[in-house]
XYZ file of N, CA and C in Angstrom:
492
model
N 139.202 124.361 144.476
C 139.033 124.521 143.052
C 137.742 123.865 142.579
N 137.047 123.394 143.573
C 135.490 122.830 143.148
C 134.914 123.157 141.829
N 134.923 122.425 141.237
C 133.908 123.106 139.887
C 134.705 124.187 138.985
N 135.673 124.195 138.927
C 136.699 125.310 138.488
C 137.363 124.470 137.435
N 136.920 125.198 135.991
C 137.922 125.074 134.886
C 138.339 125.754 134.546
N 139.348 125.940 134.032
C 140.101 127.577 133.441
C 140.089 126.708 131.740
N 139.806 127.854 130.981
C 139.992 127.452 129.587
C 141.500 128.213 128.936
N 141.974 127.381 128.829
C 143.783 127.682 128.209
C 143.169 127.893 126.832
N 143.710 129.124 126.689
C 143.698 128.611 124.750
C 145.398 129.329 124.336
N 145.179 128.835 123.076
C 146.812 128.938 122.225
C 146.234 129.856 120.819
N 147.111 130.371 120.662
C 146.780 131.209 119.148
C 148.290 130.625 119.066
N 148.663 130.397 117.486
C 150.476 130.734 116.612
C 151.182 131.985 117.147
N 152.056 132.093 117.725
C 152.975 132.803 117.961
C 152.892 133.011 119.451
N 152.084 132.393 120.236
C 151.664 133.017 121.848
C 153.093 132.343 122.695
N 153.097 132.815 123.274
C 154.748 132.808 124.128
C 154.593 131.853 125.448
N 154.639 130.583 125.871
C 154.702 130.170 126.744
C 154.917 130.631 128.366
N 153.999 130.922 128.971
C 153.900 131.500 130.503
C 153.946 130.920 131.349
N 154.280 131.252 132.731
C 154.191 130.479 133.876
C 152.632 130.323 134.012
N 151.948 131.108 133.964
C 150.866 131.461 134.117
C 149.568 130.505 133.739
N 150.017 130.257 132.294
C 149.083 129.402 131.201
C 149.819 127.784 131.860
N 150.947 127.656 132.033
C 151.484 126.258 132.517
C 150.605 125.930 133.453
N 150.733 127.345 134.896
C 149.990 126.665 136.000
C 148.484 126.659 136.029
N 148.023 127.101 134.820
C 146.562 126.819 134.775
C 146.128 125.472 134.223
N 147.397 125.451 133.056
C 146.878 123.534 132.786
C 147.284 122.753 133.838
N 148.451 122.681 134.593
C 148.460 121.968 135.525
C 147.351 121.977 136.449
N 146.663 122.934 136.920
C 145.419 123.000 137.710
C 144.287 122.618 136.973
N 144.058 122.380 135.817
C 143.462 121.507 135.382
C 143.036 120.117 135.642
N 144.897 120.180 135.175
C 145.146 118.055 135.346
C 145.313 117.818 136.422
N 145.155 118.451 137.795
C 145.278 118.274 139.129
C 143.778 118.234 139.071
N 142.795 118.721 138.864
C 141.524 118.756 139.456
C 140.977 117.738 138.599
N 141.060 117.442 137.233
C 140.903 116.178 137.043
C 140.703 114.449 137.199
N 142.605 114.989 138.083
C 142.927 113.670 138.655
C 142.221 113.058 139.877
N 141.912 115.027 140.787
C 141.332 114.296 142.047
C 139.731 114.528 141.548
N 139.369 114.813 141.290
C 138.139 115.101 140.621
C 136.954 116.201 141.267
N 137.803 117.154 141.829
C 137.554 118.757 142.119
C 137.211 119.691 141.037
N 137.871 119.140 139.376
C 137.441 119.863 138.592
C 135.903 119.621 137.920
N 135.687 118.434 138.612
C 134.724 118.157 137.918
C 133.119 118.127 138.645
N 132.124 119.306 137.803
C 131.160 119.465 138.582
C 130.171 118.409 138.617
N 128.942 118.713 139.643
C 127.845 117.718 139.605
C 127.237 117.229 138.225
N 127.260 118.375 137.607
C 126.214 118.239 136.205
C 127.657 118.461 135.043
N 128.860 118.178 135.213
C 129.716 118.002 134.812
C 129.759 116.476 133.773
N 129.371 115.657 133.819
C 128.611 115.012 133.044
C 127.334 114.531 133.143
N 126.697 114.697 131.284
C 125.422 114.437 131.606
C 125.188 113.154 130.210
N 123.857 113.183 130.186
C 123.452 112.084 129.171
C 124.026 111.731 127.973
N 124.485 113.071 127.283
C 124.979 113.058 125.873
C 126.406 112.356 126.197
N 126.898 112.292 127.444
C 128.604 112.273 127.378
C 128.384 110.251 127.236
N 127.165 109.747 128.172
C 127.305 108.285 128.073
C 126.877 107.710 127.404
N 127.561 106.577 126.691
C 127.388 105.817 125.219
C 125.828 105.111 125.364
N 125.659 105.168 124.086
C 124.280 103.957 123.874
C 124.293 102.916 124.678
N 123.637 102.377 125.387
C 123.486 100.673 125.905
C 124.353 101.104 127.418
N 124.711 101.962 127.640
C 125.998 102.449 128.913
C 125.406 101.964 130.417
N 125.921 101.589 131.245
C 125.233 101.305 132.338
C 125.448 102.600 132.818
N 124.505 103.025 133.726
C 123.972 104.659 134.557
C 124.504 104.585 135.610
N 124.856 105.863 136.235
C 125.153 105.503 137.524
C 124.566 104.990 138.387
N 123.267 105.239 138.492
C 121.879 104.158 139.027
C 122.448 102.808 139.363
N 122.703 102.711 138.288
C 123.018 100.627 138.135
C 124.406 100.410 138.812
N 125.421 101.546 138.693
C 126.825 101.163 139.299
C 126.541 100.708 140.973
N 126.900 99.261 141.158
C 126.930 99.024 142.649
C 126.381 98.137 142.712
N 124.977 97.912 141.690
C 123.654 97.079 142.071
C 124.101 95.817 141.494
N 123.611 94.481 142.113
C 123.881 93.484 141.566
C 122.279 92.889 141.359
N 122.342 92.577 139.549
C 121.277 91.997 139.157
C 121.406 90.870 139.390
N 120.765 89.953 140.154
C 120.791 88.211 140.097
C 120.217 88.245 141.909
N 120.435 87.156 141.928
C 120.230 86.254 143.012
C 121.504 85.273 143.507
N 121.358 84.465 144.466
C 121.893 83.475 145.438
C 120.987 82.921 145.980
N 120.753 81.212 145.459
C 120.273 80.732 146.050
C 121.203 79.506 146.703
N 121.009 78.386 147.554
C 121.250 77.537 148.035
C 120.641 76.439 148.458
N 121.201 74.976 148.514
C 120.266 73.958 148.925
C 121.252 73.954 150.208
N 120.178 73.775 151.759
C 120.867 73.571 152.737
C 121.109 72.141 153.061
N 119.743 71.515 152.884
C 119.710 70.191 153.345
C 119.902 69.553 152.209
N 120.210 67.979 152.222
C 120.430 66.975 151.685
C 119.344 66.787 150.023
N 120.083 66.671 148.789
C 119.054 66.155 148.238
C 119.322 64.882 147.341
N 117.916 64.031 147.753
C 118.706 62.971 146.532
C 118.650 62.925 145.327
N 119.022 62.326 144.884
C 119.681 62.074 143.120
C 119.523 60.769 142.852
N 119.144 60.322 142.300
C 119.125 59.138 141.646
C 120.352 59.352 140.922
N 120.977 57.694 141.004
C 121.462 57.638 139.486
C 121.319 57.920 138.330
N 121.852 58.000 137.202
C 121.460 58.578 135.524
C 120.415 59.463 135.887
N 119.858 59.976 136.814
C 118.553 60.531 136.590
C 118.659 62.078 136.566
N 117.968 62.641 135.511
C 118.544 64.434 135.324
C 117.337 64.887 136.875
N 117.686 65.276 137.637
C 116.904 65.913 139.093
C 116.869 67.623 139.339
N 115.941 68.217 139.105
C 115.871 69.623 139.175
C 116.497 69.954 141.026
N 117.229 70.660 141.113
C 117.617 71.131 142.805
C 116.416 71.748 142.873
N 115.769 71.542 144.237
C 114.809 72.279 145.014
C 115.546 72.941 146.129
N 115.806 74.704 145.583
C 116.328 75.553 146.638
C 115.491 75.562 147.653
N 116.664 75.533 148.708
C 115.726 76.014 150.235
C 116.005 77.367 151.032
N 117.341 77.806 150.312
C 117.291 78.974 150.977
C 117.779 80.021 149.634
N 117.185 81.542 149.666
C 117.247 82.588 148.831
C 117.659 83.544 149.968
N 119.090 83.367 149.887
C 120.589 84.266 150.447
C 120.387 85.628 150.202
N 120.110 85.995 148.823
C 120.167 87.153 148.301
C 118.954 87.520 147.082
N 118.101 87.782 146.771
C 116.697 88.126 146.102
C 116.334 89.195 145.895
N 116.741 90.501 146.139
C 115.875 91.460 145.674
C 114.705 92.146 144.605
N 115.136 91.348 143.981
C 114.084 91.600 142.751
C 113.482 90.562 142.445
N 113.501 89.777 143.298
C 112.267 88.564 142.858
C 112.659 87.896 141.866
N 113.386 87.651 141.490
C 114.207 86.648 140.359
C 114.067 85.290 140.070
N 113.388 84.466 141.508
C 113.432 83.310 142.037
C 112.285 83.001 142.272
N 111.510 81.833 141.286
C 110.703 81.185 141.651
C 110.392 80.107 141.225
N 109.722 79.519 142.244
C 109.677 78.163 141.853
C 110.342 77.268 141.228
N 111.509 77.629 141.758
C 112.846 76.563 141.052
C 113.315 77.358 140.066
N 113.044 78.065 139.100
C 113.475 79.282 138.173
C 113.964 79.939 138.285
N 114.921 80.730 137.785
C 115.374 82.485 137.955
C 114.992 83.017 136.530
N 114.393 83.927 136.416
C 113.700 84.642 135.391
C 114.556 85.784 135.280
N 114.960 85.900 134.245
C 115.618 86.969 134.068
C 115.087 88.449 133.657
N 115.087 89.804 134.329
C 114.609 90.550 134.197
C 115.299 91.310 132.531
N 115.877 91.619 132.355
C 116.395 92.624 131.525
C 117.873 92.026 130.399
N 117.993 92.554 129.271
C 118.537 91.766 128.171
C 119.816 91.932 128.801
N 121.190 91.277 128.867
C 122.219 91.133 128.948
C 123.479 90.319 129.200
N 124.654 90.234 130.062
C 125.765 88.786 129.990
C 125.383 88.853 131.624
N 125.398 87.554 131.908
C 125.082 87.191 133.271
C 125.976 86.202 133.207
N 126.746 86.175 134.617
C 127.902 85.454 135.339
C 126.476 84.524 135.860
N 126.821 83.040 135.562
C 126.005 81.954 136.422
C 127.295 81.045 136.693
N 127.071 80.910 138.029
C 127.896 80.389 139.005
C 127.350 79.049 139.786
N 127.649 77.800 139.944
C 127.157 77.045 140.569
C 128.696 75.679 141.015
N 128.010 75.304 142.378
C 128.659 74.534 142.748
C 128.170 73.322 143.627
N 128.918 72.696 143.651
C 128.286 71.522 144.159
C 129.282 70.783 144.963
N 128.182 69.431 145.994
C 129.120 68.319 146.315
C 128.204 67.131 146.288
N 128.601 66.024 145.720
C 128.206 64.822 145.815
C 128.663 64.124 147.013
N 127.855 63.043 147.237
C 128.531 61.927 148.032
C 129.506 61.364 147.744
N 130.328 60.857 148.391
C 131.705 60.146 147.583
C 131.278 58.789 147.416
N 131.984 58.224 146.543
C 131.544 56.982 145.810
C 132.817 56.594 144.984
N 132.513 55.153 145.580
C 134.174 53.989 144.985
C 133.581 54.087 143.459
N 132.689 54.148 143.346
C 132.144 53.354 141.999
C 132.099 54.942 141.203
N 131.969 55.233 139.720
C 131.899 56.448 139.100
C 132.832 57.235 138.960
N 133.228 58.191 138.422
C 133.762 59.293 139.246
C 133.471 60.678 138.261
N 132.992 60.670 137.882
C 132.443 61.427 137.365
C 130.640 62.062 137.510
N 130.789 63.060 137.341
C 129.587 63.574 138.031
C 129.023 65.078 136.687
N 127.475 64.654 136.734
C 127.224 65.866 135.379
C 126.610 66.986 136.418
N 126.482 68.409 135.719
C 125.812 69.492 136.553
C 125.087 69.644 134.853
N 123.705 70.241 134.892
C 123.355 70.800 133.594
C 122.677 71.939 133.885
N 122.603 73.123 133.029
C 122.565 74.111 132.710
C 121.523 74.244 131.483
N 119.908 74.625 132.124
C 118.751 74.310 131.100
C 118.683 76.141 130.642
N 118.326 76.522 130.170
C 117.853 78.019 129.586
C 116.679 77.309 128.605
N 115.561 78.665 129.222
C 113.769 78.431 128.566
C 113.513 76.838 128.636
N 114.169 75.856 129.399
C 113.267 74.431 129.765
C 114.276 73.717 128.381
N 115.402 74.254 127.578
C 116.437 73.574 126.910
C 118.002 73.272 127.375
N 118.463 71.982 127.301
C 119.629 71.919 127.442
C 120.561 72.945 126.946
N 121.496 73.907 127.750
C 122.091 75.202 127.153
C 124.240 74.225 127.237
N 123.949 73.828 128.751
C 125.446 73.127 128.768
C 125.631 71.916 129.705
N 126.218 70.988 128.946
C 126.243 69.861 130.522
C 127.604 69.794 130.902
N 128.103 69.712 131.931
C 129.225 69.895 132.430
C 129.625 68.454 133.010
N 130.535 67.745 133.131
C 130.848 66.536 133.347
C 132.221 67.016 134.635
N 131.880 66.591 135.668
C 133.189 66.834 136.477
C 133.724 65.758 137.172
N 134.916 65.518 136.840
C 135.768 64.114 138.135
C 135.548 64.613 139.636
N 134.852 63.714 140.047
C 134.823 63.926 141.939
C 135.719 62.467 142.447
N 136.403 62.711 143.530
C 136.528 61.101 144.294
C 135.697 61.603 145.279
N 135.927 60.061 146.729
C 135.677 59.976 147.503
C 136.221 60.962 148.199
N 137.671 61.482 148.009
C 137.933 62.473 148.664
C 137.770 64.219 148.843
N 137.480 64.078 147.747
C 137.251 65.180 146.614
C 135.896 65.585 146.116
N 134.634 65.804 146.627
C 133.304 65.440 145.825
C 132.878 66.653 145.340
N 133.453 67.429 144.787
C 133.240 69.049 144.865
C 133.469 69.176 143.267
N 132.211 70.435 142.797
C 132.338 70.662 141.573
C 132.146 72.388 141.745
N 132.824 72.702 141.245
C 132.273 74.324 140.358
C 131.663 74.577 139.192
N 130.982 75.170 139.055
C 131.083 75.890 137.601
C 130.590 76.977 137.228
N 131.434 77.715 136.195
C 131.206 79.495 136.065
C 130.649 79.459 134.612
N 129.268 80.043 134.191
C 129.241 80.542 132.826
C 129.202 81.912 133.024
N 129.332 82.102 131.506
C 128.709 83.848 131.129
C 128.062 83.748 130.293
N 127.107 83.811 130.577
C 125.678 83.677 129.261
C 124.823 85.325 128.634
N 125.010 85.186 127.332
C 124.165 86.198 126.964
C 122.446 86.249 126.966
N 121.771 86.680 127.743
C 120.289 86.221 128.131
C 119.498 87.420 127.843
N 118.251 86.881 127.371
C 117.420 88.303 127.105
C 116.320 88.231 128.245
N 115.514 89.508 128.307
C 114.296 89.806 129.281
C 113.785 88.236 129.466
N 112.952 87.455 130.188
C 111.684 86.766 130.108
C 112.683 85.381 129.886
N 114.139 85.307 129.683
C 114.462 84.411 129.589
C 114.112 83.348 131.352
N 114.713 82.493 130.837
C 114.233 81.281 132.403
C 115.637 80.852 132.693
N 116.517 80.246 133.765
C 117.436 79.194 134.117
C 117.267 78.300 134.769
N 117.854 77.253 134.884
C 117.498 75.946 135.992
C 118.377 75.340 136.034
């Protein structure tokens, strides 16, 4: 039934058929598996303003970076991470300690961490700069046993924006 629609129509008084039944059902069967529906079966007008394209379905905008080796931290001291490894980059997103954001929209920023364990403290900050400004500071309890932090935003970001 590739590419096959049958157009049912109804006028007042038309008499219910096997006929007209099994054509809507072959409809909503080709629908479901999506046999009824041709290549150029949808086009531009059908997808909304701002719509992501099929182009974009699949692609992941961002990066992954990682610190492999050790870095230190001072106490109280705010310390930019110097990535050493770029996991995932395709679009060049990543530099020089930055991710630049290409194009206006909500971006999942994901980061995690581990400290050293320590009797003393227990609390530990991660911060979250956008354009070279404090955007969020995150305060997390670590122990000695425990030195592990997450954290997930969703930030609304435009073109040319910066993160760190």
């Amino acid at each position: 039934m590739a590419d096959d629609f049958i157009v049912v129509t109804w006028t007042a008084g038309d008499i219910i058929t096997e006929a007209k039944l099994d054509d809507m059902v072959a409809n909503d069967t080709g629908f479901n598996d999506g046999t009824a529906i041709g290549d150029s079966a949808i086009i531009n007008r059908h997808i909304g303003t701002n719509a992501v394209s099929g182009a974009q379905l699949g692609k992941m905008i961002g990066c992954i970076l990682r610190r492999q080796a050790t870095q230190s931290i001072n106490n109280t001291t705010n310390t930019k991470i110097s990535w050493d490894n770029e996991d995932y980059d395709p679009d060049g997103l990543h530099t020089s300690g930055d991710v630049t954001i290409p194009t206006n929209g909500i971006y999942a920023v994901l980061h995690g961490f581990v400290f050293a364990g320590s009797s003393g403290g227990t609390y530990r900050q991660s911060k979250l700069y956008v354009n070279g400004s404090l955007y969020q500071n995150h305060a997390v309890s670590v122990t000695v046993d425990h030195p592990y932090g997450t954290i997930v935003d969703l930030l609304s970001l435009s073109a040319t924006n910066t993160i760190s």
